Coordinates of C-alpha atoms in Angstrom, one line a residue:
Chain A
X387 CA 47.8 70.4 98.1
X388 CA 45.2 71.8 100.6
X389 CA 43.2 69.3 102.0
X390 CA 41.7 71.7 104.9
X391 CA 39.7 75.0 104.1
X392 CA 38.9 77.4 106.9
X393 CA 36.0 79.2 107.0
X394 CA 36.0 82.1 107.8
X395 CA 39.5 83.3 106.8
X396 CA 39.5 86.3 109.2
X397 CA 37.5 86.2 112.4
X398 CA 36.8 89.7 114.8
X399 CA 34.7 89.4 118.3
X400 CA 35.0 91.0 121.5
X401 CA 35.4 89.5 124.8
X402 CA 33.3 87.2 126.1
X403 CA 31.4 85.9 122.6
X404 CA 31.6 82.4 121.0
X405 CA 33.9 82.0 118.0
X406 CA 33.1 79.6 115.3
X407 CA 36.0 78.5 112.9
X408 CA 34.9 75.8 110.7
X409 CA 36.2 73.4 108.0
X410 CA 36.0 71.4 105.2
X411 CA 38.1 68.7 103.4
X412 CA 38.1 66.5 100.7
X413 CA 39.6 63.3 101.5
X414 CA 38.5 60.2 103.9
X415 CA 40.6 60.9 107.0
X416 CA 41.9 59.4 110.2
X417 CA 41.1 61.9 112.0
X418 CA 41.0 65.7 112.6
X419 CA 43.3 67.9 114.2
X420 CA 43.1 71.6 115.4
X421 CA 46.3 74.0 115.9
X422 CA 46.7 77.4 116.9
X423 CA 49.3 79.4 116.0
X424 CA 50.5 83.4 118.1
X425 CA 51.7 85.4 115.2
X426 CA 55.7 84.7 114.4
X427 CA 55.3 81.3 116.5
X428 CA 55.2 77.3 115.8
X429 CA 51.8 76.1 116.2
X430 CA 50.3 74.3 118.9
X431 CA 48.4 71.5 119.5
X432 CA 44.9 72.1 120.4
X433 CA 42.3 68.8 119.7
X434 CA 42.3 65.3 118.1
X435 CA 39.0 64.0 117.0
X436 CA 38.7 60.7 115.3
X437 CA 37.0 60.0 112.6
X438 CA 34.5 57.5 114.3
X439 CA 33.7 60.4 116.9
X440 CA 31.3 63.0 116.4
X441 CA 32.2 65.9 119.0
X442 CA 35.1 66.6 121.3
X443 CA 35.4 68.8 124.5
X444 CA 38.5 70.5 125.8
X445 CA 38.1 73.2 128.2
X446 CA 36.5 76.2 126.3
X447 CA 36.9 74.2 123.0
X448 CA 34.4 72.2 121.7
X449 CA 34.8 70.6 118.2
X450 CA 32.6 68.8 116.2
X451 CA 32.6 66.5 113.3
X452 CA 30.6 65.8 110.3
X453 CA 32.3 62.8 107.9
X454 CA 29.3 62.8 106.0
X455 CA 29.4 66.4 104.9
X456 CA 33.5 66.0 105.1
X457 CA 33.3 69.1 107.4
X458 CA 34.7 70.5 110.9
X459 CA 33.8 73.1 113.4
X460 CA 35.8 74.5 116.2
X461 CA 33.5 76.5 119.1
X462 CA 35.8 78.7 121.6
X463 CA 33.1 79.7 123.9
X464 CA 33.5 82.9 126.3
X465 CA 36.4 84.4 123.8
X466 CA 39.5 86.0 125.7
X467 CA 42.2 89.0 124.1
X468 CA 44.4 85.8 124.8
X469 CA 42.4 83.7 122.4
X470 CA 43.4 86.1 119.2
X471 CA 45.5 83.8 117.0
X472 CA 45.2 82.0 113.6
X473 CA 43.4 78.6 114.0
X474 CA 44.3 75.6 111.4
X475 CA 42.4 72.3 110.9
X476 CA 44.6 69.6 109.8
X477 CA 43.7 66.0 108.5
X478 CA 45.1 62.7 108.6
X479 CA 44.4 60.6 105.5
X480 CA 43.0 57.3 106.1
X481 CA 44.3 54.2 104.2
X482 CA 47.9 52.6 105.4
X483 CA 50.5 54.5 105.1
X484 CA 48.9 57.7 104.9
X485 CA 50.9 59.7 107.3
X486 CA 51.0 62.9 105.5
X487 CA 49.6 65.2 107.8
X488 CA 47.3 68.4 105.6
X489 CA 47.0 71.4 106.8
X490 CA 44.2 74.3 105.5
X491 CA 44.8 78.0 105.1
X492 CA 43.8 78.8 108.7
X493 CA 41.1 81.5 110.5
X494 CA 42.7 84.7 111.9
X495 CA 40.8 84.9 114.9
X496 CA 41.1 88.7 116.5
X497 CA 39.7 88.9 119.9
X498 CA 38.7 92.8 121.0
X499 CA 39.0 93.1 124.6
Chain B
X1307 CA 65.5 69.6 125.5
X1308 CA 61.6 69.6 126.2
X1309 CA 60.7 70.5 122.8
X1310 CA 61.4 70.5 119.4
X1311 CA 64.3 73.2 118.9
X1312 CA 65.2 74.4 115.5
X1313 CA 68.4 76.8 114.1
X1314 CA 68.8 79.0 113.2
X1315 CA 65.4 81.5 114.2
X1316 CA 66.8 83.5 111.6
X1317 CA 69.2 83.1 108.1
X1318 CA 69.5 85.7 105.7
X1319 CA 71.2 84.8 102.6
X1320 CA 71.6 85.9 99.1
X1321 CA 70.3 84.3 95.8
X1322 CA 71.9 81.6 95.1
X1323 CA 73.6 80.3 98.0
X1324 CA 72.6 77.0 99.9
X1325 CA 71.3 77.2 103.0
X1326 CA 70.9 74.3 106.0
X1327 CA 68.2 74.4 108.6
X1328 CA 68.3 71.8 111.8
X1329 CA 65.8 70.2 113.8
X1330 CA 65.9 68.5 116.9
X1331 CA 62.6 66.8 117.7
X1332 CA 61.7 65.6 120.8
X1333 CA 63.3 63.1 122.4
X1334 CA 61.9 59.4 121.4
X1335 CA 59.6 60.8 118.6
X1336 CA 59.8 58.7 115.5
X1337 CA 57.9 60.7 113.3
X1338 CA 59.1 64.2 111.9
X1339 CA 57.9 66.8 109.8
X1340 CA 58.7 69.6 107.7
X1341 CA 56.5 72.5 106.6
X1342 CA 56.8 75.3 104.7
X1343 CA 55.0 78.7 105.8
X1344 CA 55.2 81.5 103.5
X1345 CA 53.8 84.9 105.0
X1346 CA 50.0 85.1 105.9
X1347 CA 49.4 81.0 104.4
X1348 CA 48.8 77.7 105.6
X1349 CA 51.3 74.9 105.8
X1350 CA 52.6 73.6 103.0
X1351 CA 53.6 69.6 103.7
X1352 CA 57.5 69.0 102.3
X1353 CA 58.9 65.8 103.7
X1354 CA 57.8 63.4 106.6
X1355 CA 60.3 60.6 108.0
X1356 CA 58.9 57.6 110.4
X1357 CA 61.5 55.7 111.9
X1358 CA 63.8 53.4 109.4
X1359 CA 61.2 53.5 106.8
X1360 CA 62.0 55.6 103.5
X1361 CA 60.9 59.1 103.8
X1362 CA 58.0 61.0 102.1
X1363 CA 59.7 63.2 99.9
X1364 CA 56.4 63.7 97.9
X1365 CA 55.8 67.3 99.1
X1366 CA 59.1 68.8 98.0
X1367 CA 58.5 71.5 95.7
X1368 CA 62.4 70.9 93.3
X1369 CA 65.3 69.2 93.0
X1370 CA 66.9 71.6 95.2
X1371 CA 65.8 70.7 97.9
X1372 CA 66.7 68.1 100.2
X1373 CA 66.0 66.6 103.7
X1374 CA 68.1 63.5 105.6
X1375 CA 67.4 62.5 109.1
X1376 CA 70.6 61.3 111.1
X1377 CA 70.2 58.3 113.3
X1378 CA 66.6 58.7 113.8
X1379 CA 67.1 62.2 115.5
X1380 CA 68.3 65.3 114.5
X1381 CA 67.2 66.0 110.8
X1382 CA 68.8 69.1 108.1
X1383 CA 66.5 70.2 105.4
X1384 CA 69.0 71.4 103.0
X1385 CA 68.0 74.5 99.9
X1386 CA 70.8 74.4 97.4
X1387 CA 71.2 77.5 94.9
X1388 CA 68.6 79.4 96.8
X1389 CA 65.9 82.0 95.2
X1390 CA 64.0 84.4 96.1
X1391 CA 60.6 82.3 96.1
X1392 CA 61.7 80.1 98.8
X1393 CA 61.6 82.7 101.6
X1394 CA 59.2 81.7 104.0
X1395 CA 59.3 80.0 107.8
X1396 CA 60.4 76.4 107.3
X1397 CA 58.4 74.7 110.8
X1398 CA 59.6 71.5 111.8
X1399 CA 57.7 69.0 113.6
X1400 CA 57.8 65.8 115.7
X1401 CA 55.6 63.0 117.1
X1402 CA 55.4 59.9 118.7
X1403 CA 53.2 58.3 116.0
X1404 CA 52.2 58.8 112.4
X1405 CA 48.9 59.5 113.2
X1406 CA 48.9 61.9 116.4
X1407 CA 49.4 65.3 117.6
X1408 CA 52.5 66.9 115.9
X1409 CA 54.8 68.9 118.4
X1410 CA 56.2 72.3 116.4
X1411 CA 59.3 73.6 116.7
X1412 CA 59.7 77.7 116.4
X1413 CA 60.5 78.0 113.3
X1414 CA 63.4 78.7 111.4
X1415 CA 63.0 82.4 108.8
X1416 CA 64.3 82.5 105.7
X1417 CA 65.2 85.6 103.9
X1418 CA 66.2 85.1 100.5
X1419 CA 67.6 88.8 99.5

């Protein structure tokens, strides 16, 4: 099943703007992960946030998390043609044992130059 | 290698057939993955092995379909009497802990004709 939902499923901005992916689960988690994936590609690593941490910076990434309202949000600020890919949030259950890793549906992220 | 390499990119087989895929995580990693990603989805979770402990086999969709994990290494996820609904990119992954970033592999294709 889906734990992760991506909002919104497709994403277009030129050059230079802020992107906003966000998303939502339904489970207590672990923590938080963010991927990116280039079209036809394995997905990358992006960001860990845990789940006693409330916002995370990485470069141009900032994410932020909510576990009261069970919800994500990944900021890409000053957007680059390079930056066009499909973004996935992915939790970690908490609880022992939990290792099963959940990924959403992702956010197609299309960058105009 | 540096990274997790899977084979092959690309199988193309008919209906019915059995097909194997490999994975080679990273050196060291004791956790490993496998994923399911049909065309334009998200990740669907199929099996998850950490160290000696039993495998999570919870996320395989049939009976057909089978995973074992040699030595604590190189892993084959194996589709016997293959159909057309299992074509998708079957992404393996690796990491050095349950609960941490995942490390992708390319991919392997799967064209079920």
């Amino acid at each position: 099943s889906q734990q992760g939902e991506e909002d919104p499923q497709a994403l277009s901005i030129q050059e230079g703007e802020n992107a906003t992916m966000n998303c939502s689960y339904k489970t207590s988690i672990n923590n938080l992960q963010w991927y990116r994936q280039n079209s036809g590609r394995g997905l990358v690593h992006l960001i860990l946030i845990r789940s006693n941490e409330r916002e995370k910076h990485s470069g141009r990434l900032r994410v932020t998390l909510d576990t009261s309202k069970k919800s994500s949000s990944l900021l890409i600020t000053a957007s680059r043609a390079a930056d066009t890919a499909s973004y996935f949030c992915a939790t970690v259950p908490s609880g022992a044992g939990s290792y099963q890793l959940t990924f959403g549906k992702g956010t197609k992220l299309s960058v105009i130059p | 290698g540096a990274g997790v390499s899977q084979s092959p990119s690309n199988k193309v087989t008919e209906k019915g057939k059995d097909v194997e895929l490999r994975c080679d995580p990273i050196s060291g990693h004791t956790a490993l993955y496998w994923y399911r990603q049909s065309l334009g989805q998200g990740l669907e979770f199929l099996i998850y092995f950490q160290g000696n402990s039993a495998p999570d086999k919870s996320g395989l969709p049939s009976d057909r379909f089978s995973a074992e994990r040699t030595g604590g290494s190189v892993s084959t996820l194996t589709i016997q009497r293959t159909q057309q609904e299992d074509s998708a990119v079957y992404l393996c992954a690796s990491s050095s802990s349950g609960f941490g970033e995942l490390f992708f592999g390319e991919g392997s294709r799967l064209t079920v004709l």
